[in-house]
Coordinates of C-alpha atoms (C1' of nucleotides) in Angstrom, one line a residue:
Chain A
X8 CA -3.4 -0.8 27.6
X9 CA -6.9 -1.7 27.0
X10 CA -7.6 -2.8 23.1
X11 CA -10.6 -3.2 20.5
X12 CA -12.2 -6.0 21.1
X13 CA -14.4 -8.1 18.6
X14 CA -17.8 -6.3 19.4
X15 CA -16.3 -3.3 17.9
X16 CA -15.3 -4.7 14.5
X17 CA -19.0 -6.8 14.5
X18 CA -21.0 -3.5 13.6
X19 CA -21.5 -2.1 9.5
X20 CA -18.4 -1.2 8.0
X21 CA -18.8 2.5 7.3
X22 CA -19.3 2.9 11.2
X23 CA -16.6 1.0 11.8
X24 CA -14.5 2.8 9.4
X25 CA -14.9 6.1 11.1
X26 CA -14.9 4.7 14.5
X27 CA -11.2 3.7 13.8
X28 CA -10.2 7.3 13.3
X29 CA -8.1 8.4 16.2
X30 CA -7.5 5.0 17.6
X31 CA -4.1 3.8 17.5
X32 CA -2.4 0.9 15.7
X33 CA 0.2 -1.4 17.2
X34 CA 2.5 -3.3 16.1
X35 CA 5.3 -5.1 17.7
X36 CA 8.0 -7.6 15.9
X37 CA 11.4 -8.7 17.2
X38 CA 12.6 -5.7 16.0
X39 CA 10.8 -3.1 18.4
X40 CA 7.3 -1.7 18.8
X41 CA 5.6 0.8 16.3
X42 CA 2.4 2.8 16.8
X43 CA 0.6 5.5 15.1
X44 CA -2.7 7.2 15.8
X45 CA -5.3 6.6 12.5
X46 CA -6.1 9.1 11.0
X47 CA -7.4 8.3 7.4
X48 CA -9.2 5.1 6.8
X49 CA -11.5 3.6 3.7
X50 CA -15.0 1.2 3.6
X51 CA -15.2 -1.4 1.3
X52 CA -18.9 -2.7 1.8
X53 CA -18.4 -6.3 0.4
X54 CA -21.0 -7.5 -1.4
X55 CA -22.8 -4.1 -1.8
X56 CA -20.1 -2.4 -3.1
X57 CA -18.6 -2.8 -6.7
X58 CA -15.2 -1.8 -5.6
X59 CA -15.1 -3.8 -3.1
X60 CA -13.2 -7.2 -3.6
X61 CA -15.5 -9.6 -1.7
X62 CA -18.0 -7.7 -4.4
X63 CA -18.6 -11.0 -6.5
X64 CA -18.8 -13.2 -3.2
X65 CA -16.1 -15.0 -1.8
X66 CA -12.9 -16.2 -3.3
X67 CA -9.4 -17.7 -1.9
X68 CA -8.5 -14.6 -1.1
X69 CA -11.2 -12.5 -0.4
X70 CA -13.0 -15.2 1.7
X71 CA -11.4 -13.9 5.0
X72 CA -13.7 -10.8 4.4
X73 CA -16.7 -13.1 5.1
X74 CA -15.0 -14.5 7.8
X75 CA -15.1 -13.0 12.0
X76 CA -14.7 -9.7 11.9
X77 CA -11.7 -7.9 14.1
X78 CA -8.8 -9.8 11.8
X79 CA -6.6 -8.4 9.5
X80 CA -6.6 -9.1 5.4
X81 CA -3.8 -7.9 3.9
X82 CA -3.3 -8.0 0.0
X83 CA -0.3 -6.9 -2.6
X84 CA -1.2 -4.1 -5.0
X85 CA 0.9 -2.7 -8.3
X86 CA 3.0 -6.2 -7.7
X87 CA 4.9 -4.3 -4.6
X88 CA 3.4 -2.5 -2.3
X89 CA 1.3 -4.0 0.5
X90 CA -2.5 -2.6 1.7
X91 CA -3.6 -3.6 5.6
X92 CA -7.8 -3.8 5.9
X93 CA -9.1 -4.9 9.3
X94 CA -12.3 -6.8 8.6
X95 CA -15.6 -5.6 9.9
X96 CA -19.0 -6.0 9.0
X97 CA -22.3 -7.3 10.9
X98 CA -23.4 -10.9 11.1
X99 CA -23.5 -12.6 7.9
X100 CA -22.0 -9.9 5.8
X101 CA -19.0 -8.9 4.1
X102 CA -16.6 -5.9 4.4
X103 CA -13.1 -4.4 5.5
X104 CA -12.1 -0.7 6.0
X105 CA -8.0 0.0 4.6
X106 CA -5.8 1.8 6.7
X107 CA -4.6 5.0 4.5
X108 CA -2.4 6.8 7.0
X109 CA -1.4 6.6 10.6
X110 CA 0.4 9.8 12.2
X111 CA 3.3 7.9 13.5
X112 CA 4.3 8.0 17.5
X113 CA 6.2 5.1 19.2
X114 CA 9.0 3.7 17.3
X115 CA 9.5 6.1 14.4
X116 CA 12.8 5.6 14.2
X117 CA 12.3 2.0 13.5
X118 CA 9.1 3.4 10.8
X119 CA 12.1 5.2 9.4
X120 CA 14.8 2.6 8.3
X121 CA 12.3 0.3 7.3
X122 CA 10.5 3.6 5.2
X123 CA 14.2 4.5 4.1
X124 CA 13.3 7.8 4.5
X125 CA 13.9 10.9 7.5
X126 CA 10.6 12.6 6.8
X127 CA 8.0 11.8 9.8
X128 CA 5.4 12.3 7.0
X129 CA 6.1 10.1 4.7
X130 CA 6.4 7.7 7.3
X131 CA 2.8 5.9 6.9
X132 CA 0.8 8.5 5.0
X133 CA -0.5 6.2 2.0
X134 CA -1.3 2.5 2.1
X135 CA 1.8 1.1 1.3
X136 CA 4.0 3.3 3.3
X137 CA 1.7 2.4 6.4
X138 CA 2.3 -1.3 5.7
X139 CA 6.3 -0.7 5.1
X140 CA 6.3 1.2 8.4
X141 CA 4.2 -1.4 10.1
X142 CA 6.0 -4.2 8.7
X143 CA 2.7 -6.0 7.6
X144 CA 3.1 -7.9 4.8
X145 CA 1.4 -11.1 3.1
X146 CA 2.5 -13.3 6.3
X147 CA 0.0 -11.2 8.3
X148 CA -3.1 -12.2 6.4
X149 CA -5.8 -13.4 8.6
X150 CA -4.3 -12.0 12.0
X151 CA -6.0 -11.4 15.1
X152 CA -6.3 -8.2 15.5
X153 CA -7.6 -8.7 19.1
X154 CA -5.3 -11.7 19.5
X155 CA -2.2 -11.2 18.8
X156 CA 1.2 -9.0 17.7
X157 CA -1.2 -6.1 15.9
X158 CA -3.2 -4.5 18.0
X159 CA -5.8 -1.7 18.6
X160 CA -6.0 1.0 21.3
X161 CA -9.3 1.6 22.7
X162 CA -8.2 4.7 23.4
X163 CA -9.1 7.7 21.5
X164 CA -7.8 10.7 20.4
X165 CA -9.7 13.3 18.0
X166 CA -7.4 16.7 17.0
X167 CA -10.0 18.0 14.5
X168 CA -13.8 17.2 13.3
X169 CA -13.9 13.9 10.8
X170 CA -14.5 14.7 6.9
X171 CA -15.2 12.1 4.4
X172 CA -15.0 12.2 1.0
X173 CA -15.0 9.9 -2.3
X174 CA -12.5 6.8 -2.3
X175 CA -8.8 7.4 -3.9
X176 CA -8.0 5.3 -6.8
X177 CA -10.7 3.8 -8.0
X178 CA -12.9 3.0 -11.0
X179 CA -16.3 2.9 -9.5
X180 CA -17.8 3.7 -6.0
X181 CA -16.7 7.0 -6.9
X182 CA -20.5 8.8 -5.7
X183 CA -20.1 7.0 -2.4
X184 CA -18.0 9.0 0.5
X185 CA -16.7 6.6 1.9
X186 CA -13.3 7.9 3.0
X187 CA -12.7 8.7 6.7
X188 CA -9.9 11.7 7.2
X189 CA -9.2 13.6 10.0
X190 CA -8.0 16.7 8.3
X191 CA -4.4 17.9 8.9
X192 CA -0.4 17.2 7.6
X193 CA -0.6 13.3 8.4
X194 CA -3.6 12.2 6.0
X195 CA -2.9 11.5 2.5
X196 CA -4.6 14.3 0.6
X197 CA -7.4 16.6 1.4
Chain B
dG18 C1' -1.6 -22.6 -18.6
dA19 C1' -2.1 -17.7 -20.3
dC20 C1' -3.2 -13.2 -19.7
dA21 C1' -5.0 -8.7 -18.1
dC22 C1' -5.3 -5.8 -14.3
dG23 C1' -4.8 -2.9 -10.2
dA24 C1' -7.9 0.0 -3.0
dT25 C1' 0.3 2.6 -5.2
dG26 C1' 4.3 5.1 -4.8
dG27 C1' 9.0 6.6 -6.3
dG28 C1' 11.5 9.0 -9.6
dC29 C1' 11.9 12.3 -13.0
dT30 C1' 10.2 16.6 -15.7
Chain C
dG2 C1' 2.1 16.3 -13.3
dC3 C1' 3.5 12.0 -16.0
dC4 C1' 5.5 7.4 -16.3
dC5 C1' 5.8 2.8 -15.0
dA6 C1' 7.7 -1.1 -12.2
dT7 C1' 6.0 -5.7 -10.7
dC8 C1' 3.3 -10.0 -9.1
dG9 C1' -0.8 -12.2 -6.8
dT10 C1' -5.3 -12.9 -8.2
dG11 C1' -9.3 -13.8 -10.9
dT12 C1' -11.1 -15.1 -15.3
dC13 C1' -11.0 -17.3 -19.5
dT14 C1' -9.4 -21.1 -22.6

DNA sequence: GACACGATGGGCT
DNA sequence: GCCCATCGTGTCT
């Protein structure tokens, strides 16, 4: 299987963002290997972008979003629920696009005890249900996507034109569309 | 140190 | 549709 390699993440981030629709995410622990084709994904421009959270320039934890693209920053929201961003930007900049939803393929029985649920769509549609499925978790901050355990197809597969629309959850950035969906039962919302 | 705040999701109505 | 758990992080004192 041939897999991203650090070129692909060393472009902007909103190309990047929709470039990674229809790819698919690996992910292989002692435990068995899961993959899912993405099929939602978010931008979060760095220092352009107030919703971004390398927005005020770098910090202990969002200094990894400065750092080589094609790694993975991983951060806890709500106090429980994990969010997977690969980092990609071009030279000298900042910026990460968050996985949303993956439409599960290999492993989903594994997705599923993990999950703690039957339904192959609430497998990893949403943020934290991806990372649950996925297993990603604070440990994986800063992992080589193009290195190591989590991994990226090169491969892709498109079942339906991309739409974009306005980011969910947030404050500001609202006016920007920078939400990446390919439409269908696997992405989070419409 | 202290404190306010989420790039969310599960459970209940 | 509404409520709210829960904790790492950033900011302020």
């Amino acid at each position: 299987m041939r897999t991203l390699s650090r070129s692909f993440f060393a472009r902007p981030t909103l190309q990047v963002a929709e470039s990674l629709i229809g790819r698919t995410l690996y992910r292989l622990t002692g435990e068995g290997l899961v993959s899912g084709r993405i099929v939602e994904t978010e931008a979060y421009c760095g220092t352009d972008d107030p919703s971004s959270h390398a927005f005020k320039g770098p910090t202990p934890r969002s200094a990894i979003m400065f750092g080589p693209p094609g790694h993975l920053y991983v951060y806890l929201s709500y106090g429980m629920h994990h969010c997977a961003n690969i980092v990609a930007h071009s030279s000298g900049r900042a910026g990460a696009v968050l996985l949303r939803a993956v439409e599960p393929a290999e492993g989903k029985d594994l997705m599923a005890q993990r999950r703690g649920v039957d339904s192959p769509m609430l497998l990893a549609r949403g943020p934290g249900r991806l990372c649950r499925a996925f297993a990603v978790s604070l440990a994986d901050n800063g992992a080589d996507l193009t290195a190591g355990a989590i991994s990226i197809g090169a491969r892709r597969v498109l079942r339906a034109p991309i739409a974009r629309s306005a980011r969910v959850g947030l404050r500001a950035g609202m006016d920007q569309p920078w939400r990446f969906y390919e439409p269908g039962p696997w992405t989070s919302r419409p």
